[in-house]
PDB file of C-alpha atoms in Angstrom:
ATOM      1  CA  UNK A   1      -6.060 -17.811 -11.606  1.00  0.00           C
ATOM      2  CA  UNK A   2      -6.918 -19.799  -8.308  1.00  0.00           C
ATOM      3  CA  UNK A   3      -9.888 -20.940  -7.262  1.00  0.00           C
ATOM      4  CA  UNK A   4     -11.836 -20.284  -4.371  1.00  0.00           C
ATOM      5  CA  UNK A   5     -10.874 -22.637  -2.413  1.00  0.00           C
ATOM      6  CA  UNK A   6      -7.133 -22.434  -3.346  1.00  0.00           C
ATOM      7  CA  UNK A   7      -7.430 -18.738  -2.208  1.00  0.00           C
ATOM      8  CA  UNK A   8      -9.166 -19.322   0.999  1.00  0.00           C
ATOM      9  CA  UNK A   9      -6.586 -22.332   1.991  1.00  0.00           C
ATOM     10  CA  UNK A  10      -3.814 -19.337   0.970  1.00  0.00           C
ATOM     11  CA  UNK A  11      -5.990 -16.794   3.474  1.00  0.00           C
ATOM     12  CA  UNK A  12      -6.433 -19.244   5.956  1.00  0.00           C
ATOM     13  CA  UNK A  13      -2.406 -20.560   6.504  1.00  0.00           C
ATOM     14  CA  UNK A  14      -2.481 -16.954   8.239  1.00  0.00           C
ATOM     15  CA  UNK A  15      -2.995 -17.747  11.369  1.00  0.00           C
ATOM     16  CA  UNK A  16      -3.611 -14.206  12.560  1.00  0.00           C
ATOM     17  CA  UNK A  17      -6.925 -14.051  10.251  1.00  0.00           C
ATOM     18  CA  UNK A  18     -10.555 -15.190  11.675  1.00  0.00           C
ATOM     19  CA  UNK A  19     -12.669 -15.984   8.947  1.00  0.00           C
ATOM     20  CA  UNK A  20     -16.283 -14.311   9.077  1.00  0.00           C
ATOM     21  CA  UNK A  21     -19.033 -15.182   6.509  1.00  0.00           C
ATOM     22  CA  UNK A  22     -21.310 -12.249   5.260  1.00  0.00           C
ATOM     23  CA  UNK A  23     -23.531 -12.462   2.709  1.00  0.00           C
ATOM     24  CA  UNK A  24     -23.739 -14.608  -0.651  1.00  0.00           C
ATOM     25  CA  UNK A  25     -21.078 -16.895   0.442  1.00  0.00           C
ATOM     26  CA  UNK A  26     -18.592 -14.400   0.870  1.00  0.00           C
ATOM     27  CA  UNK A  27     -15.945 -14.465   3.006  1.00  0.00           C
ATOM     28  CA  UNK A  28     -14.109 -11.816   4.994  1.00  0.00           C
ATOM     29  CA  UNK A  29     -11.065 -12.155   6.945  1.00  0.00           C
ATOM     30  CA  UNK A  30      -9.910 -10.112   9.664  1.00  0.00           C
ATOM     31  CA  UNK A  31      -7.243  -9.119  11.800  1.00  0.00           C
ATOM     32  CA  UNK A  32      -8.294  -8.993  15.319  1.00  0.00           C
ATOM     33  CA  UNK A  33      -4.796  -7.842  16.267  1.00  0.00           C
ATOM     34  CA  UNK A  34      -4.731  -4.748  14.546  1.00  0.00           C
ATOM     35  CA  UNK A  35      -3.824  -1.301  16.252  1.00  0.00           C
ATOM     36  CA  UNK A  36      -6.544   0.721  14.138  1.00  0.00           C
ATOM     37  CA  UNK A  37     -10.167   0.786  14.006  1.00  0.00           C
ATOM     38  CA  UNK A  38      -9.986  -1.073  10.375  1.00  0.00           C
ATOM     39  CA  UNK A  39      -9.279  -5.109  10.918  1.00  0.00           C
ATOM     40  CA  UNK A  40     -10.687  -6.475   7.679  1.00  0.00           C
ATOM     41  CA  UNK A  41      -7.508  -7.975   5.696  1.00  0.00           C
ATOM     42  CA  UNK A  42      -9.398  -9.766   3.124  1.00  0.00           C
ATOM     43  CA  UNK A  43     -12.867  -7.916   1.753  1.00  0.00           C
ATOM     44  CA  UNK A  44     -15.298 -10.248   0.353  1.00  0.00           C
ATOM     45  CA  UNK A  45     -14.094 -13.189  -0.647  1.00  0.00           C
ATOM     46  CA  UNK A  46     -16.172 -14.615  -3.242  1.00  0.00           C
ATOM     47  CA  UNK A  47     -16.822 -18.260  -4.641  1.00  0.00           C
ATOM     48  CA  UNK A  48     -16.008 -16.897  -8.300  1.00  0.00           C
ATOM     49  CA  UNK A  49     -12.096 -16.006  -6.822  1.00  0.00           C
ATOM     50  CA  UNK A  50     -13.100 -12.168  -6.661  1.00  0.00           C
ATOM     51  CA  UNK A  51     -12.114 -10.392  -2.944  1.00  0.00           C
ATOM     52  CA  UNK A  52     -10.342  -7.594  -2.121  1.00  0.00           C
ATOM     53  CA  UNK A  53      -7.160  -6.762  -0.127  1.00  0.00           C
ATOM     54  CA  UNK A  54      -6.861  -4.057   2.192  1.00  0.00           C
ATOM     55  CA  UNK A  55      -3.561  -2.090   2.328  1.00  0.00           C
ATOM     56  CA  UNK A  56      -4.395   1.247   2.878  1.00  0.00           C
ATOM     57  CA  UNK A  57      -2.165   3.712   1.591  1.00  0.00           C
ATOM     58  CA  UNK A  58       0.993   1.502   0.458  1.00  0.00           C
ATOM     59  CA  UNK A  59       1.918   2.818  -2.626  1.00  0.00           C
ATOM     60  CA  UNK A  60       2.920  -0.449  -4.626  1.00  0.00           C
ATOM     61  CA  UNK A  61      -0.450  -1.326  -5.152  1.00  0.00           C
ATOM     62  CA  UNK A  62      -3.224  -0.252  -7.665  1.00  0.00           C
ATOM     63  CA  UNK A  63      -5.773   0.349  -5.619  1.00  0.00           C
ATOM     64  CA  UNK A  64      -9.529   0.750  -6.619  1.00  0.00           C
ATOM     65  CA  UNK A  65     -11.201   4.114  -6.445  1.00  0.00           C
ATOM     66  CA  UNK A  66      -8.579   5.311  -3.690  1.00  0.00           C
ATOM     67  CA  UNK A  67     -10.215   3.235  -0.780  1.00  0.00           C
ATOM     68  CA  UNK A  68      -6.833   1.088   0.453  1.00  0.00           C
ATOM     69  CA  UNK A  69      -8.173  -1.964  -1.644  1.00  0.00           C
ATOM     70  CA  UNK A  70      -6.416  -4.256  -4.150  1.00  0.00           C
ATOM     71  CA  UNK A  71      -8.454  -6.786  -6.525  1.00  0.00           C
ATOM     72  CA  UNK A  72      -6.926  -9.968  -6.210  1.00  0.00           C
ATOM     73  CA  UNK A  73      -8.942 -12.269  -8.824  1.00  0.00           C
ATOM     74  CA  UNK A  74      -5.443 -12.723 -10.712  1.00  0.00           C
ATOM     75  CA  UNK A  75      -3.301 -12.515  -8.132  1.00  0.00           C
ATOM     76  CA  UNK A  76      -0.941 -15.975  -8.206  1.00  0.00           C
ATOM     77  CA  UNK A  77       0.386 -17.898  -5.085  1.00  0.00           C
ATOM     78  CA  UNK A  78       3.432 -15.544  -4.249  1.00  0.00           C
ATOM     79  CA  UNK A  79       1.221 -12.378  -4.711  1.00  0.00           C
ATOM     80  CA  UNK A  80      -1.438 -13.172  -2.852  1.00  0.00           C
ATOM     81  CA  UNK A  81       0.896 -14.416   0.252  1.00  0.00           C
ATOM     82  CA  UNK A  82       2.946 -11.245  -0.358  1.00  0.00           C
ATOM     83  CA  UNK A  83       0.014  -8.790  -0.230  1.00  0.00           C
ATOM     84  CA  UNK A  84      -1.186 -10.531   2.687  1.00  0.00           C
ATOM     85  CA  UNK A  85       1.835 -10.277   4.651  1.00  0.00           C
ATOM     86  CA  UNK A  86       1.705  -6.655   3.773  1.00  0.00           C
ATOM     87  CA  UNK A  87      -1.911  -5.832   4.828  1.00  0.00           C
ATOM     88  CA  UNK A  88      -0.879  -7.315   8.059  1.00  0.00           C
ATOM     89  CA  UNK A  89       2.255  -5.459   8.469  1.00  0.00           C
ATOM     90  CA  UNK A  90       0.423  -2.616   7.606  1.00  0.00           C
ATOM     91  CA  UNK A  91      -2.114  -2.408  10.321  1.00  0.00           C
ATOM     92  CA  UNK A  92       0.377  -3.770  12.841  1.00  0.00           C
ATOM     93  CA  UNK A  93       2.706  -0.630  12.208  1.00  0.00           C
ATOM     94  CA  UNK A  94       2.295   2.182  14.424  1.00  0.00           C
ATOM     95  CA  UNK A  95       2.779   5.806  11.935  1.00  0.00           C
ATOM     96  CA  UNK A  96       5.328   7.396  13.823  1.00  0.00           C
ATOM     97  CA  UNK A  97       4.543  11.289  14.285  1.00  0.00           C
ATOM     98  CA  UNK A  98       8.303  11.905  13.947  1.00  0.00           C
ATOM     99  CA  UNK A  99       9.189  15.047  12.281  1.00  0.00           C
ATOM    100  CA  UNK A 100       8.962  14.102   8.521  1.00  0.00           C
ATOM    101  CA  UNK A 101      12.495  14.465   6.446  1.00  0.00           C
ATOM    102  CA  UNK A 102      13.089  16.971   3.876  1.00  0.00           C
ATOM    103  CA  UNK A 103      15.723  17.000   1.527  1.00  0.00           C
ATOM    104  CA  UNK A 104      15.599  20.261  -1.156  1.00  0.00           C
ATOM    105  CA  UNK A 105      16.484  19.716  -4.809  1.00  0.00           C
ATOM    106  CA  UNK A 106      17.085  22.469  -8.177  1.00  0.00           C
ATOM    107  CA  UNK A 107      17.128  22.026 -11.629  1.00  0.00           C
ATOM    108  CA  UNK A 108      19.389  23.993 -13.155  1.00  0.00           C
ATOM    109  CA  UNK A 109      16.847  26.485 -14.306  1.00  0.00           C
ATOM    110  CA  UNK A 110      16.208  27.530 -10.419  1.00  0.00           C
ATOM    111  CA  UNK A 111      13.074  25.592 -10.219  1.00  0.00           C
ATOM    112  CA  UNK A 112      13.264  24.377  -6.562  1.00  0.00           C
ATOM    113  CA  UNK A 113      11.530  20.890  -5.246  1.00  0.00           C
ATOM    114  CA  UNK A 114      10.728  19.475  -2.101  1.00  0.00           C
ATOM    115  CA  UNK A 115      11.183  15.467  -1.153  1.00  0.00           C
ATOM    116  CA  UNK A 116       9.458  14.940   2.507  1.00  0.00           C
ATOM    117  CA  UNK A 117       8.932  11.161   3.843  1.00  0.00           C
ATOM    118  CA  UNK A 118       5.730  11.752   5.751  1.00  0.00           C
ATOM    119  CA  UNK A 119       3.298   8.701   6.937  1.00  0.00           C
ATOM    120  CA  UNK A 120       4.845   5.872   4.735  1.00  0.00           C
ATOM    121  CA  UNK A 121       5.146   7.758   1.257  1.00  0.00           C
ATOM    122  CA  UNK A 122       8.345  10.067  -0.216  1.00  0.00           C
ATOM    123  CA  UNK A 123       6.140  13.124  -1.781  1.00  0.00           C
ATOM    124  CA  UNK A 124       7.765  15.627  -3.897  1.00  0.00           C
ATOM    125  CA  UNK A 125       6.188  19.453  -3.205  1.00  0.00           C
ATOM    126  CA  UNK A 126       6.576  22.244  -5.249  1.00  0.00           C
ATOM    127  CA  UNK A 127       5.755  24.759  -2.939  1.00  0.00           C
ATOM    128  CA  UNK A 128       2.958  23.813  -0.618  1.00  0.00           C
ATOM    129  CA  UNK A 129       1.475  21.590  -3.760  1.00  0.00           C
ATOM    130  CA  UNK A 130       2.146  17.635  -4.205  1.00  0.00           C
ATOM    131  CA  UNK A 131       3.119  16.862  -7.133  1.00  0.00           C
ATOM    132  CA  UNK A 132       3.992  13.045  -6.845  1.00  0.00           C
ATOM    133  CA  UNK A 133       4.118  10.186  -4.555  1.00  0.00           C
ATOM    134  CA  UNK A 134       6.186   7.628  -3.988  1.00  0.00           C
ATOM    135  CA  UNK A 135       6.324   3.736  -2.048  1.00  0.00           C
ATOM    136  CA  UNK A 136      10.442   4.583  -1.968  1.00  0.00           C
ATOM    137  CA  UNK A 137      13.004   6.544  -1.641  1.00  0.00           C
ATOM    138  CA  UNK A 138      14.503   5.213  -5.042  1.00  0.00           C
ATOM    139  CA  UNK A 139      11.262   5.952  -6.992  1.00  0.00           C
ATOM    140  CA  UNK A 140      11.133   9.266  -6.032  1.00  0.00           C
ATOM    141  CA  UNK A 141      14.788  10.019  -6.330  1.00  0.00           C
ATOM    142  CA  UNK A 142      14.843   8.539  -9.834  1.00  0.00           C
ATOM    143  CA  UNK A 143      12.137  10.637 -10.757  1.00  0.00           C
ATOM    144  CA  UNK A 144      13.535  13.626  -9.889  1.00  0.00           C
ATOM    145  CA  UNK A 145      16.729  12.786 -11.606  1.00  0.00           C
ATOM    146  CA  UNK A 146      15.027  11.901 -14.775  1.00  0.00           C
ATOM    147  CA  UNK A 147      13.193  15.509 -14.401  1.00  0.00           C
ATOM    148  CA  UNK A 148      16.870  17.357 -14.539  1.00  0.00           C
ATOM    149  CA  UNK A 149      16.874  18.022 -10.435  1.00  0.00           C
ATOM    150  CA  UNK A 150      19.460  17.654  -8.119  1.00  0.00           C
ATOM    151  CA  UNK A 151      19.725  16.966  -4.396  1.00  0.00           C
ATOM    152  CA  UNK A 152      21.242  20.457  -2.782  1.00  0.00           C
ATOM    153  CA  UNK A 153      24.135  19.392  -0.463  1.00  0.00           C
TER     154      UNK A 153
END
């Protein structure tokens, strides 16, 4: 695990992130540039190596209690630049209000599914009902193969 300080010197080589102190000598970091009302990157920081990432809804992350934020008390070198870079990408991104795309798939019992990319995610319907989400097109596509479904050309 790093320390503290380790993490903060990690935080801090981002030159996009202004540090703010809030209370019991925790840090936040935020990103000043970002095109949403959310600019906290890093959630309080503290002196025992616990914070929290923001990421929002990007799939390859646990996230606690559904609220866009990843623990990073183990988090190692790599990951924690990684996640970084991806918080930042994240609220740099416009969501593009394109029209989302739908492919259909069947299982050979008639059983018909629907995989839609909408707002960063591949989510497979049944009907008007999600039943999984995905970070990528693979993931979901492997899924459905493993469930006996088929893409419908």
């Amino acid at each position: 695990m790093l320390t503290f300080e380790q993490k903060q010197a990690i935080i801090e080589s981002f030159s996009e992130l202004t540090k703010k102190e809030i209370s019991l000598k925790r840090l936040n970091y935020h990103f000043m540039d970002s095109l949403y009302e959310k600019t906290i990157v890093v959630e309080k920081l503290h002196p025992n190596g616990n914070g929290f990432i923001f990421v929002g809804d990007l799939l390859r992350y646990e996230q606690e209690a559904n609220k866009g934020l990843v623990n990073i008390r183990d988090y190692d070198e790599q990951q924690l630049r990684e996640i970084i870079s991806d918080a930042i990408q994240y609220l740099s991104e416009e969501v593009e209000t394109e029209e989302p795309i739908i492919e259909i798939w069947h299982s050979r019992e008639g059983d018909q599914l629907q995989l839609v990319f909408e707002q960063r995610s591949w989510n497979v319907y049944h009907g008007e009902n999600l039943e999984e989400a995905f970070g990528t097109y693979d993931a979901a596509k492997e899924y459905l193969l493993e469930e006996g479904f088929r893409k419908k050309k």
